[in-house]
Structures are given as structure tokens and as C-alpha cells.
Short mmCIF file of C-alpha atoms and ligand atoms in Angstrom, two decimals:
data_model
loop_
_atom_site.label_atom_id
_atom_site.label_comp_id
_atom_site.label_asym_id
_atom_site.label_seq_id
_atom_site.Cartn_x
_atom_site.Cartn_y
_atom_site.Cartn_z
CA MET A 13 147.92 166.49 167.63
CA ASN A 14 149.24 169.60 165.86
CA THR A 15 147.14 169.05 162.77
CA THR A 16 144.81 171.87 161.80
CA ALA A 17 141.44 170.47 160.78
CA VAL A 18 140.99 170.34 157.02
CA PRO A 19 138.44 173.06 156.11
CA THR A 20 135.44 171.97 154.03
CA THR A 21 136.08 174.72 151.54
CA SER A 22 139.08 176.94 150.91
CA PRO A 23 138.63 180.43 152.37
CA VAL A 24 139.86 181.61 148.96
CA ALA A 25 138.31 179.82 145.98
CA PHE A 26 140.49 178.66 143.10
CA THR A 27 139.09 178.25 139.61
CA ALA A 28 141.25 176.77 136.89
CA PRO A 29 140.98 178.26 133.40
CA ALA A 30 138.01 176.70 131.55
CA ALA A 31 140.13 174.83 129.01
CA GLU A 32 142.21 173.22 131.77
CA GLN A 33 139.10 172.38 133.76
CA GLU A 34 137.54 170.68 130.81
CA LEU A 35 140.65 168.58 130.25
CA ILE A 36 140.88 167.68 133.95
CA SER A 37 137.23 166.54 133.87
CA SER A 38 138.12 164.14 131.07
CA LEU A 39 140.54 162.19 133.30
CA PRO A 40 139.38 158.61 133.79
CA SER A 41 136.99 157.96 136.69
CA ASP A 42 139.18 155.05 137.94
CA PHE A 43 142.27 157.30 138.06
CA ARG A 44 144.49 156.93 141.21
CA TRP A 45 144.84 160.13 143.24
CA GLY A 46 147.56 160.33 145.79
CA VAL A 47 150.51 161.97 147.32
CA ALA A 48 154.20 161.07 147.79
CA THR A 49 157.02 161.57 150.33
CA SER A 50 160.44 160.13 151.01
CA ALA A 51 161.97 158.78 154.19
CA TYR A 52 164.92 161.10 154.82
CA GLN A 53 162.95 164.17 153.85
CA ILE A 54 160.21 163.69 156.52
CA GLU A 55 161.01 161.05 159.13
CA GLY A 56 163.63 162.58 161.43
CA ALA A 57 164.53 160.17 164.27
CA VAL A 58 167.83 159.43 162.60
CA ASP A 59 169.47 157.66 165.52
CA VAL A 60 166.65 155.68 167.06
CA ASP A 61 165.71 152.01 166.95
CA GLY A 62 169.02 150.91 165.49
CA ARG A 63 169.13 153.19 162.42
CA THR A 64 172.67 153.93 161.24
CA PRO A 65 173.81 156.94 159.18
CA SER A 66 173.01 157.12 155.46
CA ILE A 67 175.03 159.11 152.94
CA TRP A 68 172.65 162.02 153.56
CA ASP A 69 173.38 162.14 157.33
CA THR A 70 177.05 162.34 156.39
CA PHE A 71 176.66 164.84 153.53
CA CYS A 72 174.58 167.21 155.70
CA ARG A 73 177.62 167.58 157.98
CA VAL A 74 179.86 168.78 155.14
CA PRO A 75 180.26 172.55 155.60
CA GLY A 76 178.46 174.42 152.83
CA ALA A 77 176.80 171.34 151.35
CA ILE A 78 173.26 172.24 152.49
CA ASP A 79 171.67 175.69 152.62
CA ASN A 80 171.62 177.05 156.19
CA GLY A 81 173.49 173.96 157.38
CA ASP A 82 170.09 172.15 157.52
CA HIS A 83 169.83 168.39 157.98
CA GLY A 84 167.18 165.65 158.38
CA ASP A 85 167.73 164.93 162.09
CA VAL A 86 164.25 166.13 163.01
CA ALA A 87 162.58 166.99 159.67
CA CYS A 88 158.79 166.62 160.01
CA GLU A 89 159.00 164.19 162.93
CA HIS A 90 156.98 161.84 160.79
CA TYR A 91 158.54 158.87 162.61
CA THR A 92 156.52 159.73 165.68
CA ARG A 93 153.64 161.63 164.08
CA MET A 94 152.87 158.98 161.43
CA PRO A 95 149.31 158.12 162.54
CA ALA A 96 148.23 161.79 162.39
CA ASP A 97 149.90 162.20 159.00
CA VAL A 98 148.04 159.20 157.64
CA ALA A 99 144.76 160.59 159.01
CA LEU A 100 145.53 163.78 157.12
CA ILE A 101 145.89 161.88 153.80
CA LYS A 102 142.53 160.32 154.52
CA GLU A 103 140.95 163.70 155.22
CA LEU A 104 142.32 164.98 151.95
CA GLY A 105 140.35 162.33 150.11
CA LEU A 106 143.42 160.74 148.49
CA ASP A 107 143.53 157.01 147.81
CA THR A 108 147.25 156.28 147.36
CA TYR A 109 150.27 157.09 149.51
CA ARG A 110 153.76 156.54 148.04
CA PHE A 111 156.46 156.54 150.71
CA SER A 112 160.06 155.33 150.76
CA VAL A 113 161.78 152.95 153.10
CA SER A 114 165.00 153.95 154.83
CA TRP A 115 167.55 151.23 154.07
CA SER A 116 169.64 152.18 157.15
CA ARG A 117 166.62 151.62 159.43
CA VAL A 118 165.73 148.23 157.99
CA GLN A 119 169.22 146.82 157.47
CA PRO A 120 171.51 149.07 159.48
CA HIS A 121 174.81 147.97 158.03
CA GLY A 122 173.56 147.63 154.46
CA THR A 123 173.98 143.93 154.76
CA GLY A 124 172.85 141.20 157.15
CA PRO A 125 169.49 140.45 158.84
CA VAL A 126 166.48 142.72 159.11
CA ASN A 127 166.31 145.13 162.03
CA PRO A 128 162.92 144.34 163.65
CA ALA A 129 162.50 147.84 165.11
CA GLY A 130 163.28 149.50 161.79
CA ILE A 131 160.94 147.39 159.65
CA GLY A 132 158.38 147.68 162.48
CA PHE A 133 157.83 151.34 161.61
CA TYR A 134 156.86 150.52 158.00
CA ASP A 135 154.80 147.61 159.18
CA ARG A 136 152.72 149.95 161.37
CA LEU A 137 152.58 152.56 158.58
CA VAL A 138 151.18 150.00 156.13
CA ASP A 139 148.59 148.82 158.65
CA GLU A 140 147.57 152.39 159.45
CA LEU A 141 147.15 153.19 155.74
CA LEU A 142 145.06 150.10 155.08
CA ALA A 143 142.91 150.82 158.13
CA GLN A 144 142.15 154.25 156.58
CA GLY A 145 141.44 152.76 153.14
CA ILE A 146 144.59 154.18 151.57
CA ASP A 147 146.67 152.07 149.15
CA PRO A 148 150.31 151.86 150.27
CA TRP A 149 152.92 152.24 147.50
CA VAL A 150 156.48 151.44 148.57
CA THR A 151 159.59 153.01 147.08
CA LEU A 152 162.57 150.93 148.14
CA TYR A 153 165.26 153.52 147.44
CA HIS A 154 164.93 157.30 147.52
CA TRP A 155 168.59 158.31 147.62
CA ASP A 156 169.61 157.34 151.19
CA LEU A 157 172.33 154.69 150.83
CA PRO A 158 173.70 153.34 154.12
CA GLN A 159 177.03 155.09 154.70
CA GLU A 160 178.81 151.79 155.19
CA LEU A 161 177.94 150.84 151.61
CA GLU A 162 179.27 154.15 150.32
CA ASP A 163 182.47 153.47 152.28
CA ALA A 164 182.69 150.18 150.35
CA GLY A 165 182.43 152.04 147.02
CA GLY A 166 178.81 153.14 146.77
CA TRP A 167 176.79 152.84 143.54
CA PRO A 168 179.89 152.95 141.29
CA ALA A 169 180.75 149.56 142.85
CA ARG A 170 178.93 146.60 141.29
CA ASP A 171 178.45 144.87 144.60
CA THR A 172 176.02 147.60 145.74
CA ALA A 173 173.48 146.33 143.14
CA TYR A 174 173.50 142.90 144.79
CA LYS A 175 173.29 144.45 148.25
CA PHE A 176 170.28 146.46 147.07
CA ALA A 177 168.48 143.30 145.90
CA ASP A 178 169.13 141.60 149.25
CA TYR A 179 167.77 144.63 151.13
CA SER A 180 164.76 144.78 148.79
CA MET A 181 163.87 141.21 149.68
CA LEU A 182 163.95 141.99 153.42
CA VAL A 183 161.35 144.70 152.86
CA PHE A 184 159.38 142.58 150.38
CA ASP A 185 159.23 139.63 152.77
CA ALA A 186 157.90 141.84 155.53
CA LEU A 187 155.32 143.91 153.58
CA SER A 188 154.30 142.16 150.38
CA ASP A 189 151.37 140.43 152.03
CA ARG A 190 149.73 143.90 152.19
CA VAL A 191 151.54 146.16 149.69
CA ASN A 192 150.47 145.84 146.05
CA THR A 193 152.74 148.35 144.35
CA TRP A 194 156.54 148.45 144.51
CA THR A 195 158.97 150.97 143.07
CA THR A 196 162.59 149.92 143.16
CA LEU A 197 164.38 153.26 142.65
CA ASN A 198 163.35 156.87 142.68
CA GLU A 199 165.01 158.99 140.00
CA PRO A 200 168.28 157.10 139.47
CA TRP A 201 169.49 160.05 137.40
CA CYS A 202 169.62 162.10 140.60
CA SER A 203 171.44 159.35 142.55
CA ALA A 204 174.02 158.96 139.80
CA MET A 205 174.48 162.43 138.39
CA LEU A 206 173.73 164.79 141.28
CA GLY A 207 175.50 162.44 143.68
CA TYR A 208 178.54 161.22 141.75
CA ALA A 209 179.04 163.65 138.79
CA TYR A 210 177.97 167.09 140.00
CA GLY A 211 178.57 166.48 143.71
CA VAL A 212 175.58 168.55 144.81
CA HIS A 213 173.81 165.59 146.42
CA ALA A 214 175.19 162.91 148.72
CA PRO A 215 177.79 161.50 148.60
CA GLY A 216 179.12 164.67 146.95
CA ARG A 217 181.56 163.05 144.52
CA LYS A 218 182.54 164.70 141.21
CA GLU A 219 183.80 161.76 139.16
CA TYR A 220 182.04 161.35 135.80
CA PRO A 221 183.15 157.78 135.04
CA ALA A 222 181.98 156.76 138.52
CA ALA A 223 178.61 158.44 137.88
CA VAL A 224 178.22 156.42 134.65
CA ALA A 225 179.09 153.23 136.51
CA ALA A 226 176.52 154.26 139.12
CA VAL A 227 173.83 154.54 136.39
CA HIS A 228 174.54 150.96 135.33
CA HIS A 229 174.66 149.53 138.84
CA LEU A 230 171.48 151.31 139.87
CA LEU A 231 169.74 149.77 136.86
CA LEU A 232 171.29 146.39 137.63
CA GLY A 233 170.10 146.68 141.24
CA HIS A 234 166.64 147.46 139.94
CA GLY A 235 166.66 144.42 137.69
CA LEU A 236 168.03 142.03 140.33
CA ALA A 237 165.45 143.21 142.87
CA THR A 238 162.63 143.01 140.29
CA GLU A 239 163.54 139.41 139.39
CA ARG A 240 163.72 138.30 143.00
CA MET A 241 160.51 140.04 144.08
CA ARG A 242 158.63 138.60 141.12
CA GLU A 243 159.89 135.11 141.94
CA ALA A 244 158.91 135.43 145.58
CA ALA A 245 155.47 136.95 145.00
CA THR A 246 152.62 134.73 146.05
CA ARG A 247 149.91 137.02 144.59
CA PRO A 248 149.70 139.58 141.77
CA ILE A 249 151.76 142.68 142.54
CA ASP A 250 152.93 145.63 140.45
CA ILE A 251 156.64 146.34 140.25
CA GLY A 252 158.20 149.37 138.58
CA ILE A 253 160.84 152.09 138.66
CA THR A 254 160.40 155.86 138.82
CA LEU A 255 162.33 158.14 136.47
CA ASN A 256 162.60 161.90 136.46
CA ALA A 257 162.21 162.85 132.83
CA ALA A 258 161.56 165.92 130.76
CA THR A 259 161.27 167.08 127.19
CA ALA A 260 164.56 168.39 125.75
CA TYR A 261 163.59 171.00 123.16
CA PRO A 262 166.17 172.04 120.58
CA ALA A 263 166.64 175.80 120.38
CA SER A 264 166.32 175.67 116.56
CA ASP A 265 166.39 173.23 113.67
CA ALA A 266 170.12 173.85 113.20
CA GLU A 267 172.09 170.61 113.48
CA PRO A 268 174.14 171.61 116.60
CA ASP A 269 170.91 172.51 118.48
CA LEU A 270 169.23 169.26 117.45
CA GLU A 271 172.32 167.36 118.55
CA ALA A 272 172.47 169.12 121.92
CA ALA A 273 168.82 168.19 122.56
CA ARG A 274 169.48 164.61 121.47
CA ARG A 275 172.46 164.35 123.85
CA ALA A 276 170.46 165.75 126.75
CA ASP A 277 167.59 163.32 126.10
CA GLY A 278 170.11 160.50 125.80
CA MET A 279 171.71 161.03 129.22
CA GLY A 280 168.46 162.17 130.87
CA ALA A 281 165.95 159.63 129.68
CA ARG A 282 167.04 157.08 127.07
CA ILE A 283 170.03 155.78 129.01
CA TYR A 284 167.43 154.46 131.50
CA LEU A 285 164.43 153.70 129.33
CA ASP A 286 166.19 151.81 126.54
CA PRO A 287 167.89 149.18 128.74
CA LEU A 288 164.80 148.87 130.93
CA VAL A 289 162.39 148.34 128.04
CA HIS A 290 164.45 147.27 125.04
CA GLY A 291 167.37 145.59 126.86
CA ARG A 292 170.10 147.70 125.28
CA TYR A 293 171.88 151.00 125.86
CA PRO A 294 171.30 153.51 123.01
CA ALA A 295 174.10 153.42 120.45
CA ASP A 296 174.30 157.23 120.24
CA VAL A 297 174.70 157.50 124.03
CA ILE A 298 177.49 154.91 124.01
CA ALA A 299 179.19 156.93 121.26
CA ASP A 300 178.72 160.23 123.17
CA LEU A 301 180.26 158.67 126.30
CA ALA A 302 183.16 157.24 124.27
CA LEU A 303 184.01 160.78 123.13
CA GLU A 304 184.56 161.53 126.81
CA GLY A 305 186.55 158.35 127.32
CA VAL A 306 183.82 156.76 129.44
CA GLU A 307 182.42 153.28 129.13
CA ILE A 308 179.34 151.70 130.71
CA PRO A 309 180.64 148.70 132.73
CA VAL A 310 178.20 146.10 131.29
CA ARG A 311 178.80 142.39 131.86
CA ASP A 312 177.17 139.46 130.12
CA GLY A 313 173.60 138.97 131.22
CA ASP A 314 173.22 142.42 132.82
CA LEU A 315 170.88 143.75 130.15
CA ALA A 316 168.60 140.73 130.38
CA THR A 317 168.33 141.36 134.14
CA ILE A 318 167.75 145.09 133.71
CA SER A 319 164.97 144.49 131.19
CA ALA A 320 163.05 142.13 133.47
CA PRO A 321 159.40 143.02 132.72
CA ILE A 322 157.86 145.72 134.85
CA ASP A 323 154.19 146.54 135.37
CA VAL A 324 154.30 150.26 135.83
CA LEU A 325 156.65 153.09 134.86
CA GLY A 326 156.64 155.93 137.38
CA ILE A 327 157.22 159.36 135.90
CA ASN A 328 158.28 162.35 138.03
CA TYR A 329 157.93 165.58 136.10
CA TYR A 330 158.86 169.10 137.20
CA PHE A 331 160.05 171.09 134.16
CA SER A 332 161.44 170.95 130.65
CA GLN A 333 164.35 172.79 129.06
CA LYS A 334 165.59 174.16 125.74
CA PHE A 335 169.08 173.14 124.53
CA THR A 336 171.59 174.74 122.20
CA GLY A 337 174.77 173.36 120.71
CA TYR A 338 176.38 176.82 120.37
CA ASP A 339 178.27 178.74 123.03
CA GLU A 340 178.07 182.51 123.42
CA GLN A 341 180.73 182.95 120.75
CA GLY A 342 178.84 180.77 118.29
CA ARG A 343 181.30 177.88 118.59
CA THR A 344 179.97 174.29 118.49
CA VAL A 345 183.05 172.67 120.04
CA GLY A 346 184.59 173.73 123.34
CA ASP A 347 188.25 174.02 124.40
CA ASP A 348 188.00 170.46 125.70
CA GLY A 349 187.23 169.25 122.18
CA LEU A 350 183.69 168.18 123.20
CA PRO A 351 180.49 169.40 121.55
CA ILE A 352 178.82 172.35 123.27
CA SER A 353 175.57 171.68 125.21
CA ARG A 354 173.85 174.30 127.25
CA THR A 355 170.37 175.36 128.18
CA LEU A 356 168.59 178.54 127.10
CA PRO A 357 165.55 180.02 128.90
CA LEU A 358 162.12 179.26 127.49
CA ASN A 359 161.08 182.59 129.02
CA ARG A 360 158.38 181.10 131.22
CA PRO A 361 157.43 181.95 134.80
CA ARG A 362 159.54 180.09 137.32
CA THR A 363 158.91 178.35 140.63
CA ALA A 364 161.00 178.99 143.76
CA MET A 365 163.40 176.30 142.51
CA ASP A 366 164.02 178.57 139.52
CA TRP A 367 162.52 175.81 137.36
CA GLU A 368 160.48 177.07 134.40
CA ILE A 369 156.83 176.11 134.28
CA VAL A 370 156.34 174.07 131.07
CA PRO A 371 153.17 171.98 131.21
CA GLU A 372 153.22 171.16 127.50
CA GLY A 373 156.65 169.61 128.04
CA PHE A 374 154.82 167.11 130.34
CA THR A 375 152.28 166.24 127.59
CA ASP A 376 155.02 165.92 124.97
CA LEU A 377 157.06 163.67 127.30
CA LEU A 378 154.17 161.36 128.13
CA VAL A 379 153.01 161.04 124.52
CA ARG A 380 156.53 160.36 123.32
CA ILE A 381 157.20 157.69 125.99
CA SER A 382 153.94 155.98 125.11
CA LYS A 383 154.99 155.86 121.46
CA ASP A 384 158.63 154.88 121.90
CA TYR A 385 158.03 152.41 124.72
CA PRO A 386 154.54 151.06 124.02
CA GLY A 387 152.61 148.78 126.31
CA LEU A 388 153.97 150.19 129.55
CA PRO A 389 151.33 151.72 131.83
CA MET A 390 152.50 154.92 133.50
CA VAL A 391 151.63 156.60 136.77
CA ILE A 392 152.73 160.13 137.61
CA THR A 393 154.58 159.29 140.81
CA GLU A 394 155.55 162.91 141.48
CA ASN A 395 154.59 166.33 140.22
CA GLY A 396 154.50 169.60 142.09
CA SER A 397 156.26 172.86 142.72
CA ALA A 398 158.06 174.87 145.40
CA TYR A 399 156.89 178.37 146.21
CA ASP A 400 157.86 180.88 148.88
CA ASP A 401 154.56 180.49 150.70
CA VAL A 402 153.22 183.36 152.77
CA PRO A 403 151.01 182.05 155.62
CA ASP A 404 148.23 184.25 157.05
CA GLU A 405 147.94 184.77 160.81
CA THR A 406 146.31 181.33 161.21
CA GLY A 407 149.04 179.67 159.19
CA TYR A 408 146.77 179.07 156.16
CA VAL A 409 148.49 179.48 152.82
CA VAL A 410 146.74 180.68 149.70
CA ASP A 411 149.20 179.07 147.34
CA GLU A 412 147.78 180.17 144.02
CA GLY A 413 151.04 179.47 142.20
CA ARG A 414 151.22 175.85 143.37
CA THR A 415 147.49 175.32 142.86
CA SER A 416 147.57 176.60 139.29
CA TYR A 417 150.70 174.52 138.67
CA PHE A 418 148.70 171.43 139.67
CA ALA A 419 145.76 172.44 137.46
CA SER A 420 147.90 173.09 134.36
CA HIS A 421 149.87 169.87 134.86
CA LEU A 422 146.77 167.76 135.49
CA ALA A 423 145.40 169.19 132.25
CA ALA A 424 148.70 168.29 130.57
CA VAL A 425 148.31 164.66 131.76
CA ALA A 426 144.72 164.59 130.51
CA SER A 427 145.87 165.86 127.18
CA ALA A 428 148.47 163.11 126.94
CA ILE A 429 145.82 160.50 127.76
CA ASN A 430 143.58 161.94 125.07
CA GLN A 431 146.49 161.47 122.64
CA GLY A 432 146.77 157.79 123.53
CA ALA A 433 149.16 157.64 126.53
CA ASP A 434 148.25 154.98 129.12
CA ILE A 435 148.43 156.86 132.43
CA ARG A 436 146.74 155.37 135.47
CA GLY A 437 147.15 157.93 138.20
CA TYR A 438 148.64 161.09 139.62
CA LEU A 439 150.56 161.45 142.89
CA ALA A 440 151.40 164.96 144.01
CA TRP A 441 154.76 165.90 145.45
CA SER A 442 154.56 166.35 148.36
CA LEU A 443 152.23 165.69 151.26
CA LEU A 444 154.27 167.90 153.59
CA ASP A 445 156.80 170.69 153.34
CA ASN A 446 160.02 168.83 154.00
CA PHE A 447 163.80 168.66 153.83
CA GLU A 448 164.49 169.66 150.20
CA TRP A 449 167.97 168.07 149.99
CA ALA A 450 170.69 170.63 149.19
CA TYR A 451 168.18 173.47 149.61
CA GLY A 452 167.27 172.46 153.19
CA TYR A 453 163.93 173.60 154.60
CA ASP A 454 163.72 176.88 152.66
CA LYS A 455 162.12 175.30 149.61
CA ARG A 456 158.56 174.18 150.30
CA PHE A 457 156.90 171.59 148.01
CA GLY A 458 154.12 170.54 150.47
CA ILE A 459 150.40 170.73 149.87
CA VAL A 460 150.37 170.86 153.66
CA ARG A 461 152.38 173.53 155.44
CA VAL A 462 154.69 172.41 158.23
CA ASP A 463 155.43 174.96 160.92
CA TYR A 464 158.83 173.61 161.93
CA GLU A 465 158.70 175.42 165.31
CA THR A 466 155.63 173.55 166.45
CA GLN A 467 155.36 170.76 163.88
CA THR A 468 151.83 171.92 163.15
CA ARG A 469 150.44 170.71 159.79
CA ILE A 470 148.17 173.16 157.98
CA PRO A 471 146.63 172.10 154.64
CA LYS A 472 147.17 174.75 151.96
CA GLN A 473 144.72 175.87 149.28
CA SER A 474 146.41 173.43 146.85
CA ALA A 475 145.57 170.48 149.16
CA LEU A 476 141.91 171.47 149.17
CA TYR A 477 141.99 171.86 145.40
CA LEU A 478 143.46 168.35 144.90
CA ARG A 479 141.00 166.91 147.40
CA ASP A 480 138.05 168.43 145.54
CA VAL A 481 139.29 167.22 142.15
CA ALA A 482 139.89 163.68 143.47
CA ILE A 483 136.52 163.47 145.18
CA GLN A 484 134.63 164.86 142.16
CA HIS A 485 136.27 162.28 139.96
CA ARG A 486 135.58 159.33 142.13
CA SER A 487 131.94 160.27 142.43
CA ARG A 488 131.35 160.36 138.66
S1 LIG B 30 165.25 167.58 143.21
C1 LIG B 30 164.10 166.60 142.61
N1 LIG B 30 163.03 166.30 143.37
C2 LIG B 30 162.55 167.02 144.49
C3 LIG B 30 162.77 166.16 145.74
O1 LIG B 30 162.20 166.72 146.88
C4 LIG B 30 162.27 164.76 145.61
O2 LIG B 30 162.82 163.92 146.59
C5 LIG B 30 162.58 164.21 144.22
O3 LIG B 30 161.96 162.98 144.04
C6 LIG B 30 161.13 167.11 144.17
O4 LIG B 30 160.95 165.82 143.53
C7 LIG B 30 162.19 165.21 143.21
N2 LIG B 30 164.16 166.11 141.38
C8 LIG B 30 165.15 166.41 140.44
C9 LIG B 30 164.58 167.03 139.25
C10 LIG B 30 165.62 167.37 138.28
C11 LIG B 30 166.65 168.33 138.79
C12 LIG B 30 167.57 168.79 137.69
C13 LIG B 30 168.70 169.57 138.24
C14 LIG B 30 169.61 170.06 137.14
C15 LIG B 30 170.97 170.35 137.61
#
């Protein structure tokens, strides 16, 4: 079965600092404890059962796009190893599994009827999870647009939003009798900005106005899907969206630094949260975009759709950054006539992604969201870290760095709750080492090691730590 049995105790004990441990113990006893993955990063089996290429299959073939020329053709072979992977989640004592559905499996041309073989996989996955007592949490879109829809314009094209709502209903009709929690989009910032502005993610375009149009059409797709799922629901379900967000710290109290932090927060967080919750784009963001000659393509009624009520806001947190409005020469305006914005190091230890470890940025973010967008329950739908793991001769990994990252960030969540934030659960990223997008397989985020030669799964120290914390909490 290629799964190493989960040891009862870690061969190397981990003890969080006392202050963190105390905070973690204060987390609510009905907290959700789980783990997350996404389809393209783990499934493999890209050309079976009628699946067609997504933008990621295409992008992985662009020379130089992905480290080592890696791709998701095989990944973790989760498509065939799914029952064993579900058994592993059960053994790790976790109660929630958030996974994403591959649009190109379920609706191979991005339009038209459901593909029975494609949806069949998720149908079996949901049944397997329920049989093991694990709550399934569906993410409808985690970055893998069917290539045919990109060929028709992708997210910068308004029609993609309507196509997304149609696709969402195919999945909803098939699984909503058993799935209680639905996330429309994972991290739309990444789809729009990394995919269409910076060109480092699929589809690899570098067109800023198209990226801004993508932001709007992703949000519109979310709203259309939310309205239709809500209307079709025959029992109470939770619908939400997951954002990657962070705290943007100004480098100083000087006006240009405060402005740089404001702009970063505007394009990183408020351009999503304000329309979703308040039904309007922030005026300062609209003004910032106008300086660059870019307009958000809003039509009448869009904002009412986008602000359709949601039940849960998913937050993915990895790191925070410090911003300055000065360049190295002390100028506040660049040659292009635009205000300077750049990041400065916070001088913290970094993970293998080169992301600084800033747990208090997590607390600050959660407290701030709970104040600015009150009444919206949050779940941490992803949090975790990549490290260059060193396995011992049995394949076991003593991943102190990742384990202490979990401890400090769980403490940060507890601290936010103690300051009034309504946070209902914590899902670690990720169950397995997997295909880390442009970084390929070199960057490992898993709490379970994957030996890609043999597809053996070996729970790391961090998995045992999370299991112990979850079990202790539930038994209180
Ligand atoms: S890259 C990213 N990730 C990682 C990925 O594996 C997962 O699919 C995502 O949901 C781990 O979790 C998320 N998130 C982007 C974070 C911000 C990156 C900022 C880059 C600045 C240029």
C-alpha cells in the first residue's frame, strides 16, 4: 500500500515554547482540525477517464516555466491511491479534508454535460471520507482552468465567470447531498496576478489590464456560483471563498511608506474583501488603478452578485511583508511616473520558499478582518511551510522547522480568537508533499513525505504533532 504506518509517538519529541503551548490550549474544543490539498498538485492521471488539458498541463510544457521541467502528469498518484490517502488522514486524527475538483475531469471542454467518469472519482472520494468519519470540504477551483476556456479568453473574458457557475452546478448537483462545505475559489489573487500579470503561473500572461479584468471575473464567477448553489440547496450548507491574505506593514510612519503599505493591502486584500462583503470596490484602489490607466470592468448588477452572502471566509496565510514607498535613491516616484512600492526584509528566519516567518502578521490580519468585516466566521483553510526536509534511513523526517511553524501559527490563531476574531478551524497545507507549481517537486509543504520514486507516504514529525494537538483538543 506504500503507506508507512503512523507511529504512536514521534521518535523525536517536539515541545512548543510554553507561551505558545498555553495559547494553543486555549483554542476552542469544537475547533475543526484538518488538512488541505488541490487536484493538479496531487492527482496525476492527467489523461485518463476523459480528462482534457488544463492551463497547468499546457504551462508545464513551456520551456523554463517550471523548475526542473516538472509537471503534474504523475504527481502523488492520488487518483489511484485515494483510499490509502484517506485512511492516512483518518490515522492522523484529523476531522476535515479540503480538496479541489479538477474542472477538466468533470466537464472536459469547460462547457457541456458532466463527464460521469470524472465526477465519479470525487463521488468515491466523498464516500470514502464519510466512511472514515472525515468531513469533506470541496474547493471548486484551485487554479486549473480547462485549456479550451483559456483559448476562448480565460478569466479576463467575462464569459468564463458564467462558465464557472455552470461547472459549479454540475459538481454541486453530484455531491451536495453529502458535502456540507463549499469553497468557490482558492486564492483568486494568485489566479489573476501570478497567472495574468506576472506570468509566473499558468497561463503565463503578463498583461496588467487583463489581470485586473480577471480579478473582477473571478469574483463575478464566485458570486454567480454562490447564488445558484444557494438556490439549489435542499438543506443547510456553508458556502465561501478562500483568500490568501497577509499584513502589509509600513516601513515607517513616513507618508510614502504608509501609502505603499496601503496600496499593497488594497491590491492584495481589500480589492477582494470589499466587494465580497460591502458590495463595492475600494475608492482608493480604483484611484490607484486609474493612475495606471486601468479600469475594473464592472457592469450593472455585478456587485450585488459578488456580495451574495457567504457563510465562511477561508483564509490562507503564509507570510507578511514590510513595504516602503522609497526607492534606493530615496525617490518616491519612479521613471514611469508611478509611486514607488517595494518590500524590505523584516529580518526574520525564512522557509525554503524564502518567505519570512511572521506569525504576528497572522494575528494582526485575523483581528483586522474581524473588525473591518464583522459577522463573517473564518476558517484557516491553509497554513504551512516548505522546508528542505532531510529524511533518515527509514524515510522519517524530523521537520522541526515545519513543526515549530505550525506551533507558532496555531498560537497566532489562538491569540486572534482571544482578541475577538471568530475563527472556527485550522486546515494545514498540505497532507502530502506535492507539485508546488512553478517550483515543481523541489519545494515540500507536506506533513507526510512522498518518496516520488516509490510513491511511499511517510508521516513526518509535524504530522504527529498536529495529530496530537487535534486529539488532545477533541478529548477536552
Ligand atoms: S504559492 C501559494 N500556495 C502554495 C500552493 O501550494 C497552494 O496551492 C496555494 O493554495 C501553498 O499554498 C498556496 N500561495 C501564494 C502565496 C502568496 C505568494 C506571493 C508571491 C509574491 C510574488
